[in-house]
Short mmCIF file of C-alpha atoms in Angstrom, two decimals:
data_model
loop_
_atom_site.label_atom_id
_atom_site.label_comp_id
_atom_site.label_asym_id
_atom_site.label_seq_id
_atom_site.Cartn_x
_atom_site.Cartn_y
_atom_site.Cartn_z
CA UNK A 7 -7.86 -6.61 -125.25
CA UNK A 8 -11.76 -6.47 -124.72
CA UNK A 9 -13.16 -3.68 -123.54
CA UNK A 10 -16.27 -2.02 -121.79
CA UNK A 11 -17.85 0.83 -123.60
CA UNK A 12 -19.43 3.63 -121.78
CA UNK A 13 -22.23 5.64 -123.94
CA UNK A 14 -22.18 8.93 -123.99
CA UNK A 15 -18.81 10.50 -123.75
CA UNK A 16 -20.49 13.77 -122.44
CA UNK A 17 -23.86 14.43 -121.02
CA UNK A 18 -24.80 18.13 -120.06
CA UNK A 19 -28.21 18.44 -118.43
CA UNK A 20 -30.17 20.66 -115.87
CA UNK A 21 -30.43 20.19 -112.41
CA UNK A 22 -33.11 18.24 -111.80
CA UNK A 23 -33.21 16.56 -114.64
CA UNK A 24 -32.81 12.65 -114.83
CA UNK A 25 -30.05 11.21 -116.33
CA UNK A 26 -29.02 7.64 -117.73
CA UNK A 27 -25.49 7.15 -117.89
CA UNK A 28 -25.19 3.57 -119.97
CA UNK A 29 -22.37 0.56 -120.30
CA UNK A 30 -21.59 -2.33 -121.97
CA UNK A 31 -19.25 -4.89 -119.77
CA UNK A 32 -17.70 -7.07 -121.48
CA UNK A 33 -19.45 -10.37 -122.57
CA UNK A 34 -18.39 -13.14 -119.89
CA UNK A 35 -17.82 -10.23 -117.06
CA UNK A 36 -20.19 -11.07 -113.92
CA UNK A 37 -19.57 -8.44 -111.64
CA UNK A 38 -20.34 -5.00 -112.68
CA UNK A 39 -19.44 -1.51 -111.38
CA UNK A 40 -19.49 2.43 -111.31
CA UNK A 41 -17.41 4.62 -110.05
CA UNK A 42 -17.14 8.25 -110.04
CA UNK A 43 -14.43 11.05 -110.02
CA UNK A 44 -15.36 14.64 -109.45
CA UNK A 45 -12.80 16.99 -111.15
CA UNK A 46 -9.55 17.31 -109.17
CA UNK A 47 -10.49 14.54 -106.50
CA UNK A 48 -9.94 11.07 -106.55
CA UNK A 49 -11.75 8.06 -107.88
CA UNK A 50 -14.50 7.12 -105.26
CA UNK A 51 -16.89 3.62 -105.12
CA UNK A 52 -20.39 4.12 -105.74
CA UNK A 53 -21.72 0.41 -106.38
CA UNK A 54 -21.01 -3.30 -107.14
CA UNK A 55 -23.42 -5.24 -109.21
CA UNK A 56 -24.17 -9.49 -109.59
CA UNK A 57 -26.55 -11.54 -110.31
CA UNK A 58 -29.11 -8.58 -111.28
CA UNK A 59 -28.66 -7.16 -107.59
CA UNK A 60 -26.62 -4.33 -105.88
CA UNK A 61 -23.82 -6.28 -103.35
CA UNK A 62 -22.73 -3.39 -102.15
CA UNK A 63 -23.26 0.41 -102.13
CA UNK A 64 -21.43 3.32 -100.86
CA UNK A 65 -22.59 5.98 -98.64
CA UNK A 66 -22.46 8.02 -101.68
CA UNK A 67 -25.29 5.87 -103.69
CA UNK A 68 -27.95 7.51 -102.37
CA UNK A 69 -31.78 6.72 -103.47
CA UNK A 70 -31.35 9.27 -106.36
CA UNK A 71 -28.76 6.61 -107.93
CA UNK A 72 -30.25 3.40 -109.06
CA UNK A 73 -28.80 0.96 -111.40
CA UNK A 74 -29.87 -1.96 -114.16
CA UNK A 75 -28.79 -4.41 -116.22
CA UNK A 76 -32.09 -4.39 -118.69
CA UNK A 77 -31.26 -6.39 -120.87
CA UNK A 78 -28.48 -8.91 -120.03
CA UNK A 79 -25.62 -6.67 -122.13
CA UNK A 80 -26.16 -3.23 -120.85
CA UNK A 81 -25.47 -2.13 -117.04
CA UNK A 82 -26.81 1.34 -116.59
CA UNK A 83 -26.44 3.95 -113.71
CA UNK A 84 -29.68 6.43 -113.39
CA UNK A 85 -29.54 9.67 -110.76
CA UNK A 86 -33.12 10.19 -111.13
CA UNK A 87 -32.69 13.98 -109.86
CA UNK A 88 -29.82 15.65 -110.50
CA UNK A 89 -27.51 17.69 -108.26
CA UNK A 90 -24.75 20.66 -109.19
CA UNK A 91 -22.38 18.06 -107.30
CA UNK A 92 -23.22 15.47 -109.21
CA UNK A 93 -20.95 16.68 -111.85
CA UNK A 94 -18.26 14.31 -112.29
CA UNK A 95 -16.63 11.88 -114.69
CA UNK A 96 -18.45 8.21 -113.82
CA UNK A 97 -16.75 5.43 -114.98
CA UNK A 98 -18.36 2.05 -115.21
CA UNK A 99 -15.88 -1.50 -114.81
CA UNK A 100 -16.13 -4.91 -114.82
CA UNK A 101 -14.54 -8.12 -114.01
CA UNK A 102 -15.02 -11.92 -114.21
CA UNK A 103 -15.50 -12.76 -110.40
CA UNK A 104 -14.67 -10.69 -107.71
CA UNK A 105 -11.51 -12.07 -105.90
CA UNK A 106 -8.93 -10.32 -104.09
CA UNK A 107 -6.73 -9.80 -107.43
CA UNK A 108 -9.37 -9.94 -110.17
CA UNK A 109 -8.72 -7.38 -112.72
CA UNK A 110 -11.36 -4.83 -113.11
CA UNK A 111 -11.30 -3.47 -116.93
CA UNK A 112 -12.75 0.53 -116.83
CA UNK A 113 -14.62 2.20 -119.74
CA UNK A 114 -13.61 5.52 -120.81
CA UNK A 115 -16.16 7.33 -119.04
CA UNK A 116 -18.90 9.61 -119.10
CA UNK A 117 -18.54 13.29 -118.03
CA UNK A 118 -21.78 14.51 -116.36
CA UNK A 119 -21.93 18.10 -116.17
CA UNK A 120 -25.28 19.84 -114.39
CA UNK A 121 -25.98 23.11 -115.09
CA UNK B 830 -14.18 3.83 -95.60
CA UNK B 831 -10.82 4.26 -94.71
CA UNK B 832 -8.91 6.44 -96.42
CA UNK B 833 -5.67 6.01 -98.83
CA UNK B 834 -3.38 8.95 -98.61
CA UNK B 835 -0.68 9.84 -101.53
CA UNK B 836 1.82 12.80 -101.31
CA UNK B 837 -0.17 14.56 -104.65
CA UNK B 838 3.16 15.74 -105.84
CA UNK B 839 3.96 17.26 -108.28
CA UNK B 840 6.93 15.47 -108.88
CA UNK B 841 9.09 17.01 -111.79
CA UNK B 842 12.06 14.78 -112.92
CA UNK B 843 14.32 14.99 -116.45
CA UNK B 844 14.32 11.92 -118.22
CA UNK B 845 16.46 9.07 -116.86
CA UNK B 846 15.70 9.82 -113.32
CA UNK B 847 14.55 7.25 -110.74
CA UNK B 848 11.53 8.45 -108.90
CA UNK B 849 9.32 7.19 -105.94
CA UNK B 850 6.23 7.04 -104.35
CA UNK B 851 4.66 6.59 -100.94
CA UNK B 852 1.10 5.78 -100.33
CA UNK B 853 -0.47 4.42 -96.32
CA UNK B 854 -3.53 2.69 -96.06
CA UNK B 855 -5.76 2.70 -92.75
CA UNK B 856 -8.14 -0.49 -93.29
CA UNK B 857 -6.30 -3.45 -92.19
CA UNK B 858 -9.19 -5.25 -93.84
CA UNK B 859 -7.08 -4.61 -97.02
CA UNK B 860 -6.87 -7.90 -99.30
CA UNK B 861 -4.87 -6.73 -102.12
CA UNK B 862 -2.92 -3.70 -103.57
CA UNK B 863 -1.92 -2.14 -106.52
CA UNK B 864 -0.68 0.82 -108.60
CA UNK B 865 -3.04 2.20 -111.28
CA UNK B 866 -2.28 5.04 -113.58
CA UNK B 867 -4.10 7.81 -114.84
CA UNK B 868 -3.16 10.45 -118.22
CA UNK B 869 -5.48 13.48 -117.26
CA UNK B 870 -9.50 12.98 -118.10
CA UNK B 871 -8.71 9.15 -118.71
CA UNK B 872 -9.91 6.20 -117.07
CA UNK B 873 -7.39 4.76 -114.90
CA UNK B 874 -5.34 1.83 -115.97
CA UNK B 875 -3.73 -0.71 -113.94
CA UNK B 876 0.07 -0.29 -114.02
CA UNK B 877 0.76 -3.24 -111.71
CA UNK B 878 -0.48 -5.28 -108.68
CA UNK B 879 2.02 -4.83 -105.23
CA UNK B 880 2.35 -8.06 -103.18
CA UNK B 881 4.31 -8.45 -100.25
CA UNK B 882 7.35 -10.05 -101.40
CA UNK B 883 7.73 -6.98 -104.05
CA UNK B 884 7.44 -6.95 -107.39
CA UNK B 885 8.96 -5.67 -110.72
CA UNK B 886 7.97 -5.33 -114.28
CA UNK B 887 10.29 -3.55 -116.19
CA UNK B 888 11.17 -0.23 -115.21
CA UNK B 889 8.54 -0.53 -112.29
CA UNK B 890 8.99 -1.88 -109.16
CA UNK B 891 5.96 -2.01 -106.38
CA UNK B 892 6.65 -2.85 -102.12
CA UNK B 893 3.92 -3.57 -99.93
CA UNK B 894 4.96 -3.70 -96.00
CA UNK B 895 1.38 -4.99 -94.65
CA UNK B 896 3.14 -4.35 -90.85
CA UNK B 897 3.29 -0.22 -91.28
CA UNK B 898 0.47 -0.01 -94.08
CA UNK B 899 2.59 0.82 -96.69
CA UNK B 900 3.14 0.95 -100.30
CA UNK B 901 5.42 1.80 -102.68
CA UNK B 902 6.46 2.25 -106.58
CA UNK B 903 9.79 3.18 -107.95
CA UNK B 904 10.12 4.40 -111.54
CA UNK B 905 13.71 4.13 -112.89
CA UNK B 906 14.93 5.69 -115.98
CA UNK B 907 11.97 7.88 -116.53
CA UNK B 908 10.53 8.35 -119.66
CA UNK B 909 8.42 11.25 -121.27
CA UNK B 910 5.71 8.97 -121.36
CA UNK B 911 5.29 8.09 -117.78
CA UNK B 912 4.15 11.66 -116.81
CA UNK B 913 0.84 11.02 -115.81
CA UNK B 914 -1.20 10.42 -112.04
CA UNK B 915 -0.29 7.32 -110.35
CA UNK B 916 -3.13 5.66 -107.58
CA UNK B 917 -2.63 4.07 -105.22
CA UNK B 918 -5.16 2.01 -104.70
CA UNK B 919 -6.55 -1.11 -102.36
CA UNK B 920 -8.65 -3.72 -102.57
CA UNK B 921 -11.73 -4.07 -99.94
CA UNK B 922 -13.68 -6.84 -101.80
CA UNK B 923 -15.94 -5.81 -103.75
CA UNK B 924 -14.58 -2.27 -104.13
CA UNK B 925 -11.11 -0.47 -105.27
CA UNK B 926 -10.41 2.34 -102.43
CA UNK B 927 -8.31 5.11 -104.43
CA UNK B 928 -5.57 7.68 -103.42
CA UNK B 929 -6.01 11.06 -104.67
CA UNK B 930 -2.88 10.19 -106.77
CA UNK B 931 0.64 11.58 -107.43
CA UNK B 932 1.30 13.42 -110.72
CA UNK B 933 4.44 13.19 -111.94
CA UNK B 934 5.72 14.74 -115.40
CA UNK B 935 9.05 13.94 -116.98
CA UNK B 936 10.89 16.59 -118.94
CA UNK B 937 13.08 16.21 -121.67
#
């Protein structure tokens, strides 16, 4: 099964620091995501990605979080100053369109710890 | 966003027990539903999509009743490998709205 790959596993940094968190959907995927989970809670929505634009945002994507597709392979997630709560595993999908039962496919996450 | 709520568990069954769980939804804007499983510090993984007319694959069996907001998935004959988180979760195009999850570990 194809799969999106989420670079790095682990990223420890200071608080304040900016961070890129990158992905790699996979190849015919249009619609890009990331999602978060701090430790213990559940999996929350940060932002949906098409055609090079955000279609939708949670309240949580705040204008620290920005995100790009550079380079028409990788779809990354920035937090341009980081936050103790910003700790959390973020996990980046994809899927082909999105319809009401579209599979999204998840990477394997990046855990963001600030110190 | 409405919420999805999950009883967290923990639910711990021997093996070759039939198990079930409960999850509500609030946002009657809801388009689809599904059950998505979790082994601890993993990504989640669809288990199986719930439709109205119920489901089963396998061992697994999923119930939506869109009327009372509710979802459920039955597990029979557990196995050692099913311990894990299951979510809950629904679809609000574009996003997946998750439950906080029920663990539940099968002993031998």
């Amino acid at each position: 099964e194809p799969e999106v790959t989420q670079t790095p596993s682990h990223q420890v940094t200071q608080m304040g620091q900016e961070v890129i968190l990158r992905c790699v959907p996979i190849s015919n995927h249009l619609y890009f995501y990331w999602y978060r989970q701090i430790l213990g809670q559940k999996v929350e929505f940060l932002v949906s990605f098409y055609n090079n634009e955000i279609s939708e945002k949670s309240e949580i994507f705040d204008d620290q979080f920005s995100v790009e597709r550079p380079d028409g392979s990788n779809f990354t997630l920035k937090i341009r100053s980081t936050k103790l709560e910003d700790s959390a595993m973020y996990f980046c999908a994809s899927s082909r369109k999105v319809a009401t039962n579209e599979k999204l496919f998840f990477g394997s996450g990046t855990q963001l710890s600030v110190l | 966003r409405k919420e999805v709520e999950q009883d967290p568990g923990p639910f711990n069954v021997p093996e070759g027990a039939t198990v079930a769980f409960n999850c509500t939804y609030s946002n009657s804007a809801s388009q689809s539903f599904f059950w998505y499983r979790q082994d601890c510090r993993k990504e989640p993984k669809l288990l199986m999509s719930v439709y109205s007319s119920g489901n089963e694959d396998g061992r697994f069996t999923a119930q939506l009743n869109r009327a009372s907001q509710y979802i459920s998935l039955l597990i029979r004959d557990s196995k050692l490998s099913d311990s894990a988180t299951y979510l809950c979760v629904v679809n609000v195009v574009p996003a997946l709205i998750f439950g906080k999850g029920t663990t539940l570990s099968v002993s031998s």
